């Protein structure tokens, strides 16, 4: 299975958590990791190239720090530009059918805070519904998300291992 990890961090070089998560993933075979903000520092997304890369991969992971209960803006632009009518959805827009998509995000808040009655009110699954719906509209399979809640530098090593395993072996539980 060919995996593409699209990392959308406005400043990956200064990142602690997202960098830590990538450390184990970089050792995995058949895993193409990309830094979206570095590739498109001018914010001009090459749609044809993105389409080609999507066709070449089976599982696509969107990795990003959770910003204002959502994703950083360049990733939103990527969705807007790349998932085009007639290619990703609509008549003959079946290029993403059968592909798997996953979100991997890091938070400042703790898991305890992301629940009804908690400091952040809702779960991450609830916050990422717009992306889940986008993938569903494009006939992709939306896998459960990987969430790295606020964790210490020590815990991050284990999180990186958990992440590498999750990205490779996660499976949909739909219709099982
Ligand atoms: C603009 C901005 C918005 C943020 N919004 C949230 C948020 O809504 N929820 C949250 O848990 N953390 C939020 N954070 C904290 C980041 O998610 C956290 O710093 C990041 O996941 C750490 O990863 P990094 O070390 O790779 O940068 C925000 C941080 C910034 C800079």
PDB file of C-alpha atoms and ligand atoms in Angstrom:
ATOM      1  CA  UNK A   1       0.000   0.000   0.000  1.00  0.00           C
ATOM      2  CA  UNK A   2       1.382   3.388  -0.989  1.00  0.00           C
ATOM      3  CA  UNK A   3       0.843   6.093   1.622  1.00  0.00           C
ATOM      4  CA  UNK A   4       1.105   9.862   1.163  1.00  0.00           C
ATOM      5  CA  UNK A   5       1.319  12.048   4.265  1.00  0.00           C
ATOM      6  CA  UNK A   6       0.520  15.692   3.577  1.00  0.00           C
ATOM      7  CA  UNK A   7       1.858  17.704   6.492  1.00  0.00           C
ATOM      8  CA  UNK A   8       0.287  21.157   6.816  1.00  0.00           C
ATOM      9  CA  UNK A   9       2.215  23.034   9.507  1.00  0.00           C
ATOM     10  CA  UNK A  10       2.935  26.745   8.948  1.00  0.00           C
ATOM     11  CA  UNK A  11       6.358  26.295  10.516  1.00  0.00           C
ATOM     12  CA  UNK A  12       7.382  22.672  10.626  1.00  0.00           C
ATOM     13  CA  UNK A  13      10.985  23.521  11.500  1.00  0.00           C
ATOM     14  CA  UNK A  14       9.906  25.035  14.818  1.00  0.00           C
ATOM     15  CA  UNK A  15       7.354  22.331  15.542  1.00  0.00           C
ATOM     16  CA  UNK A  16       7.810  20.011  18.484  1.00  0.00           C
ATOM     17  CA  UNK A  17       4.915  17.598  18.193  1.00  0.00           C
ATOM     18  CA  UNK A  18       4.473  17.243  14.462  1.00  0.00           C
ATOM     19  CA  UNK A  19       8.212  16.799  13.988  1.00  0.00           C
ATOM     20  CA  UNK A  20       8.287  14.184  16.727  1.00  0.00           C
ATOM     21  CA  UNK A  21       5.434  12.272  15.103  1.00  0.00           C
ATOM     22  CA  UNK A  22       7.256  12.248  11.773  1.00  0.00           C
ATOM     23  CA  UNK A  23      10.438  10.810  13.251  1.00  0.00           C
ATOM     24  CA  UNK A  24       9.135   7.212  13.244  1.00  0.00           C
ATOM     25  CA  UNK A  25       7.082   7.601  10.104  1.00  0.00           C
ATOM     26  CA  UNK A  26      10.182   8.606   8.136  1.00  0.00           C
ATOM     27  CA  UNK A  27      11.597   5.109   8.716  1.00  0.00           C
ATOM     28  CA  UNK A  28       8.612   3.388   7.112  1.00  0.00           C
ATOM     29  CA  UNK A  29       8.720   2.031   3.539  1.00  0.00           C
ATOM     30  CA  UNK A  30       6.266   3.201   0.853  1.00  0.00           C
ATOM     31  CA  UNK A  31       5.488   6.354   2.803  1.00  0.00           C
ATOM     32  CA  UNK A  32       5.792   9.648   0.957  1.00  0.00           C
ATOM     33  CA  UNK A  33       5.903  12.560   3.409  1.00  0.00           C
ATOM     34  CA  UNK A  34       5.351  16.082   2.119  1.00  0.00           C
ATOM     35  CA  UNK A  35       5.614  19.512   3.740  1.00  0.00           C
ATOM     36  CA  UNK A  36       2.754  21.480   2.164  1.00  0.00           C
ATOM     37  CA  UNK A  37       3.786  24.910   3.473  1.00  0.00           C
ATOM     38  CA  UNK A  38       7.318  24.437   2.175  1.00  0.00           C
ATOM     39  CA  UNK A  39       6.231  23.123  -1.236  1.00  0.00           C
ATOM     40  CA  UNK A  40       3.718  25.880  -1.735  1.00  0.00           C
ATOM     41  CA  UNK A  41       5.268  28.807   0.092  1.00  0.00           C
ATOM     42  CA  UNK A  42       3.669  31.023  -2.604  1.00  0.00           C
ATOM     43  CA  UNK A  43       0.247  29.415  -1.950  1.00  0.00           C
ATOM     44  CA  UNK A  44      -0.107  28.528  -5.627  1.00  0.00           C
ATOM     45  CA  UNK A  45      -1.089  24.861  -5.590  1.00  0.00           C
ATOM     46  CA  UNK A  46      -0.222  22.776  -8.650  1.00  0.00           C
ATOM     47  CA  UNK A  47      -3.551  21.028  -9.100  1.00  0.00           C
ATOM     48  CA  UNK A  48      -2.445  18.713 -11.918  1.00  0.00           C
ATOM     49  CA  UNK A  49       0.496  17.484  -9.866  1.00  0.00           C
ATOM     50  CA  UNK A  50      -1.704  16.960  -6.825  1.00  0.00           C
ATOM     51  CA  UNK A  51      -4.148  14.932  -8.905  1.00  0.00           C
ATOM     52  CA  UNK A  52      -1.308  12.770 -10.184  1.00  0.00           C
ATOM     53  CA  UNK A  53       0.013  12.189  -6.661  1.00  0.00           C
ATOM     54  CA  UNK A  54      -3.456  11.285  -5.415  1.00  0.00           C
ATOM     55  CA  UNK A  55      -3.833   8.738  -8.191  1.00  0.00           C
ATOM     56  CA  UNK A  56      -0.463   7.200  -7.308  1.00  0.00           C
ATOM     57  CA  UNK A  57      -1.290   6.652  -3.618  1.00  0.00           C
ATOM     58  CA  UNK A  58      -3.802   4.401  -1.845  1.00  0.00           C
ATOM     59  CA  UNK A  59      -3.951   6.044   1.561  1.00  0.00           C
ATOM     60  CA  UNK A  60      -3.676   9.796   2.131  1.00  0.00           C
ATOM     61  CA  UNK A  61      -2.989  11.221   5.575  1.00  0.00           C
ATOM     62  CA  UNK A  62      -3.540  14.885   6.384  1.00  0.00           C
ATOM     63  CA  UNK A  63      -1.292  15.741   9.320  1.00  0.00           C
ATOM     64  CA  UNK A  64      -1.599  19.132  10.999  1.00  0.00           C
ATOM     65  CA  UNK A  65      -1.625  20.977  14.309  1.00  0.00           C
ATOM     66  CA  UNK A  66      -5.184  21.703  15.423  1.00  0.00           C
ATOM     67  CA  UNK A  67      -5.728  25.452  14.905  1.00  0.00           C
ATOM     68  CA  UNK A  68      -8.940  27.109  16.051  1.00  0.00           C
ATOM     69  CA  UNK A  69     -10.784  23.788  16.065  1.00  0.00           C
ATOM     70  CA  UNK A  70      -9.841  23.188  12.459  1.00  0.00           C
ATOM     71  CA  UNK A  71      -6.895  22.795  10.094  1.00  0.00           C
ATOM     72  CA  UNK A  72      -4.342  25.461   9.081  1.00  0.00           C
ATOM     73  CA  UNK A  73      -5.517  27.544   6.102  1.00  0.00           C
ATOM     74  CA  UNK A  74      -3.215  26.166   3.380  1.00  0.00           C
ATOM     75  CA  UNK A  75      -4.754  22.729   3.850  1.00  0.00           C
ATOM     76  CA  UNK A  76      -8.231  24.224   3.463  1.00  0.00           C
ATOM     77  CA  UNK A  77      -6.995  25.851   0.240  1.00  0.00           C
ATOM     78  CA  UNK A  78      -5.643  22.479  -0.870  1.00  0.00           C
ATOM     79  CA  UNK A  79      -9.152  20.986  -0.483  1.00  0.00           C
ATOM     80  CA  UNK A  80     -10.707  23.936  -2.332  1.00  0.00           C
ATOM     81  CA  UNK A  81      -8.241  23.840  -5.228  1.00  0.00           C
ATOM     82  CA  UNK A  82      -7.559  20.114  -5.638  1.00  0.00           C
ATOM     83  CA  UNK A  83     -10.939  18.458  -5.096  1.00  0.00           C
ATOM     84  CA  UNK A  84     -12.453  19.711  -8.311  1.00  0.00           C
ATOM     85  CA  UNK A  85     -15.862  19.091  -9.848  1.00  0.00           C
ATOM     86  CA  UNK A  86     -15.714  16.394 -12.517  1.00  0.00           C
ATOM     87  CA  UNK A  87     -12.452  15.013 -11.082  1.00  0.00           C
ATOM     88  CA  UNK A  88     -13.019  14.410  -7.378  1.00  0.00           C
ATOM     89  CA  UNK A  89     -16.819  14.549  -7.355  1.00  0.00           C
ATOM     90  CA  UNK A  90     -19.779  15.088  -9.649  1.00  0.00           C
ATOM     91  CA  UNK A  91     -20.226  13.455 -13.049  1.00  0.00           C
ATOM     92  CA  UNK A  92     -17.199  11.293 -13.869  1.00  0.00           C
ATOM     93  CA  UNK A  93     -15.485  12.661 -10.796  1.00  0.00           C
ATOM     94  CA  UNK A  94     -14.562   9.232  -9.512  1.00  0.00           C
ATOM     95  CA  UNK A  95     -10.797   9.452  -9.200  1.00  0.00           C
ATOM     96  CA  UNK A  96     -10.811   9.160  -5.408  1.00  0.00           C
ATOM     97  CA  UNK A  97     -13.203   6.240  -5.208  1.00  0.00           C
ATOM     98  CA  UNK A  98     -11.717   3.479  -3.062  1.00  0.00           C
ATOM     99  CA  UNK A  99      -8.923   5.656  -1.666  1.00  0.00           C
ATOM    100  CA  UNK A 100      -8.509   5.957   2.083  1.00  0.00           C
ATOM    101  CA  UNK A 101      -8.112   9.242   3.931  1.00  0.00           C
ATOM    102  CA  UNK A 102      -7.056   9.897   7.473  1.00  0.00           C
ATOM    103  CA  UNK A 103      -6.547  12.909   9.686  1.00  0.00           C
ATOM    104  CA  UNK A 104      -3.657  13.055  12.122  1.00  0.00           C
ATOM    105  CA  UNK A 105      -3.668  16.064  14.382  1.00  0.00           C
ATOM    106  CA  UNK A 106      -1.885  17.418  17.432  1.00  0.00           C
ATOM    107  CA  UNK A 107      -3.644  19.547  20.026  1.00  0.00           C
ATOM    108  CA  UNK A 108      -2.796  21.991  22.758  1.00  0.00           C
ATOM    109  CA  UNK A 109      -5.766  20.749  24.769  1.00  0.00           C
ATOM    110  CA  UNK A 110      -5.901  17.457  26.658  1.00  0.00           C
ATOM    111  CA  UNK A 111      -8.171  14.540  25.774  1.00  0.00           C
ATOM    112  CA  UNK A 112     -10.146  15.276  28.910  1.00  0.00           C
ATOM    113  CA  UNK A 113     -10.995  18.741  27.583  1.00  0.00           C
ATOM    114  CA  UNK A 114     -12.361  17.432  24.281  1.00  0.00           C
ATOM    115  CA  UNK A 115     -15.717  16.112  25.390  1.00  0.00           C
ATOM    116  CA  UNK A 116     -19.189  17.330  26.254  1.00  0.00           C
ATOM    117  CA  UNK A 117     -18.909  19.310  29.467  1.00  0.00           C
ATOM    118  CA  UNK A 118     -15.164  19.696  28.986  1.00  0.00           C
ATOM    119  CA  UNK A 119     -13.209  22.878  28.363  1.00  0.00           C
ATOM    120  CA  UNK A 120     -13.350  22.410  24.591  1.00  0.00           C
ATOM    121  CA  UNK A 121     -17.000  21.228  24.541  1.00  0.00           C
ATOM    122  CA  UNK A 122     -16.811  18.663  21.722  1.00  0.00           C
ATOM    123  CA  UNK A 123     -14.705  15.731  20.587  1.00  0.00           C
ATOM    124  CA  UNK A 124     -12.157  15.955  17.777  1.00  0.00           C
ATOM    125  CA  UNK A 125     -14.410  13.631  15.737  1.00  0.00           C
ATOM    126  CA  UNK A 126     -17.127  16.262  15.980  1.00  0.00           C
ATOM    127  CA  UNK A 127     -14.799  19.112  14.994  1.00  0.00           C
ATOM    128  CA  UNK A 128     -13.526  17.334  11.878  1.00  0.00           C
ATOM    129  CA  UNK A 129     -16.936  16.588  10.410  1.00  0.00           C
ATOM    130  CA  UNK A 130     -16.505  19.086   7.519  1.00  0.00           C
ATOM    131  CA  UNK A 131     -13.436  17.165   6.324  1.00  0.00           C
ATOM    132  CA  UNK A 132     -15.174  13.827   6.828  1.00  0.00           C
ATOM    133  CA  UNK A 133     -18.093  15.075   4.701  1.00  0.00           C
ATOM    134  CA  UNK A 134     -15.711  16.378   2.037  1.00  0.00           C
ATOM    135  CA  UNK A 135     -14.085  12.950   1.731  1.00  0.00           C
ATOM    136  CA  UNK A 136     -17.476  11.216   1.691  1.00  0.00           C
ATOM    137  CA  UNK A 137     -18.674  13.567  -1.095  1.00  0.00           C
ATOM    138  CA  UNK A 138     -15.572  12.544  -3.069  1.00  0.00           C
ATOM    139  CA  UNK A 139     -16.340   8.822  -2.565  1.00  0.00           C
ATOM    140  CA  UNK A 140     -13.266   8.271  -0.416  1.00  0.00           C
ATOM    141  CA  UNK A 141     -13.154   6.150   2.715  1.00  0.00           C
ATOM    142  CA  UNK A 142     -12.629   8.220   5.853  1.00  0.00           C
ATOM    143  CA  UNK A 143     -10.624   6.310   8.435  1.00  0.00           C
ATOM    144  CA  UNK A 144     -10.664   7.049  12.176  1.00  0.00           C
ATOM    145  CA  UNK A 145      -8.405   9.968  13.091  1.00  0.00           C
ATOM    146  CA  UNK A 146      -5.130   9.832  14.962  1.00  0.00           C
ATOM    147  CA  UNK A 147      -5.031  12.471  17.686  1.00  0.00           C
ATOM    148  CA  UNK A 148      -1.957  13.357  19.685  1.00  0.00           C
ATOM    149  CA  UNK A 149      -3.281  15.324  22.619  1.00  0.00           C
ATOM    150  CA  UNK A 150      -1.041  17.611  24.612  1.00  0.00           C
ATOM    151  CA  UNK A 151       1.810  15.386  25.752  1.00  0.00           C
ATOM    152  CA  UNK A 152       5.259  15.657  27.312  1.00  0.00           C
ATOM    153  CA  UNK A 153       8.498  15.280  25.346  1.00  0.00           C
ATOM    154  CA  UNK A 154       8.939  11.789  26.827  1.00  0.00           C
ATOM    155  CA  UNK A 155       5.433  10.704  25.912  1.00  0.00           C
ATOM    156  CA  UNK A 156       5.971  11.978  22.370  1.00  0.00           C
ATOM    157  CA  UNK A 157       8.409   9.154  21.639  1.00  0.00           C
ATOM    158  CA  UNK A 158       5.682   6.624  22.329  1.00  0.00           C
ATOM    159  CA  UNK A 159       3.182   8.715  20.402  1.00  0.00           C
ATOM    160  CA  UNK A 160       5.488   8.657  17.380  1.00  0.00           C
ATOM    161  CA  UNK A 161       5.555   4.840  17.487  1.00  0.00           C
ATOM    162  CA  UNK A 162       1.799   4.669  17.964  1.00  0.00           C
ATOM    163  CA  UNK A 163       1.387   7.010  14.997  1.00  0.00           C
ATOM    164  CA  UNK A 164       3.614   5.018  12.623  1.00  0.00           C
ATOM    165  CA  UNK A 165       1.695   1.865  13.526  1.00  0.00           C
ATOM    166  CA  UNK A 166      -1.668   3.638  13.201  1.00  0.00           C
ATOM    167  CA  UNK A 167      -0.909   5.090   9.768  1.00  0.00           C
ATOM    168  CA  UNK A 168       0.156   1.731   8.374  1.00  0.00           C
ATOM    169  CA  UNK A 169      -2.367  -0.586   9.966  1.00  0.00           C
ATOM    170  CA  UNK A 170      -5.520   1.390  10.584  1.00  0.00           C
ATOM    171  CA  UNK A 171      -8.593  -0.058   8.931  1.00  0.00           C
ATOM    172  CA  UNK A 172     -12.115   1.081   8.444  1.00  0.00           C
ATOM    173  CA  UNK A 173     -14.690  -0.553  10.662  1.00  0.00           C
ATOM    174  CA  UNK A 174     -17.454   0.395   8.235  1.00  0.00           C
ATOM    175  CA  UNK A 175     -19.685  -2.549   7.366  1.00  0.00           C
ATOM    176  CA  UNK A 176     -17.742  -4.929   9.630  1.00  0.00           C
TER     177      UNK A 176
HETATM  178  C1  LIG B   1      -3.194  29.788  15.730  1.00  0.00           C
HETATM  179  C2  LIG B   1      -3.269  28.674  16.733  1.00  0.00           C
HETATM  180  C3  LIG B   1      -4.510  28.130  17.029  1.00  0.00           C
HETATM  181  C4  LIG B   1      -4.608  27.037  17.914  1.00  0.00           C
HETATM  182  N1  LIG B   1      -5.838  26.504  18.164  1.00  0.00           N
HETATM  183  C5  LIG B   1      -5.933  25.413  18.964  1.00  0.00           C
HETATM  184  C6  LIG B   1      -7.201  24.796  19.172  1.00  0.00           C
HETATM  185  O1  LIG B   1      -8.234  25.214  18.663  1.00  0.00           O
HETATM  186  N2  LIG B   1      -7.240  23.698  19.984  1.00  0.00           N
HETATM  187  C7  LIG B   1      -6.103  23.188  20.575  1.00  0.00           C
HETATM  188  O2  LIG B   1      -6.218  22.163  21.281  1.00  0.00           O
HETATM  189  N3  LIG B   1      -4.893  23.744  20.381  1.00  0.00           N
HETATM  190  C8  LIG B   1      -4.774  24.837  19.584  1.00  0.00           C
HETATM  191  N4  LIG B   1      -3.554  25.393  19.335  1.00  0.00           N
HETATM  192  C9  LIG B   1      -2.333  24.725  19.874  1.00  0.00           C
HETATM  193  C10 LIG B   1      -1.700  23.847  18.797  1.00  0.00           C
HETATM  194  O3  LIG B   1      -2.600  22.851  18.349  1.00  0.00           O
HETATM  195  C11 LIG B   1      -0.435  23.176  19.325  1.00  0.00           C
HETATM  196  O4  LIG B   1       0.450  24.206  19.676  1.00  0.00           O
HETATM  197  C12 LIG B   1       0.187  22.283  18.273  1.00  0.00           C
HETATM  198  O5  LIG B   1      -0.614  21.148  18.043  1.00  0.00           O
HETATM  199  C13 LIG B   1       1.569  21.831  18.711  1.00  0.00           C
HETATM  200  O6  LIG B   1       2.170  21.135  17.643  1.00  0.00           O
HETATM  201  P1  LIG B   1       3.622  21.555  17.091  1.00  0.00           P
HETATM  202  O7  LIG B   1       4.594  21.410  18.243  1.00  0.00           O
HETATM  203  O8  LIG B   1       3.904  20.580  15.999  1.00  0.00           O
HETATM  204  O9  LIG B   1       3.529  22.968  16.600  1.00  0.00           O
HETATM  205  C14 LIG B   1      -3.438  26.493  18.500  1.00  0.00           C
HETATM  206  C15 LIG B   1      -2.185  27.082  18.200  1.00  0.00           C
HETATM  207  C16 LIG B   1      -2.106  28.148  17.332  1.00  0.00           C
HETATM  208  C17 LIG B   1      -0.750  28.743  17.021  1.00  0.00           C
END
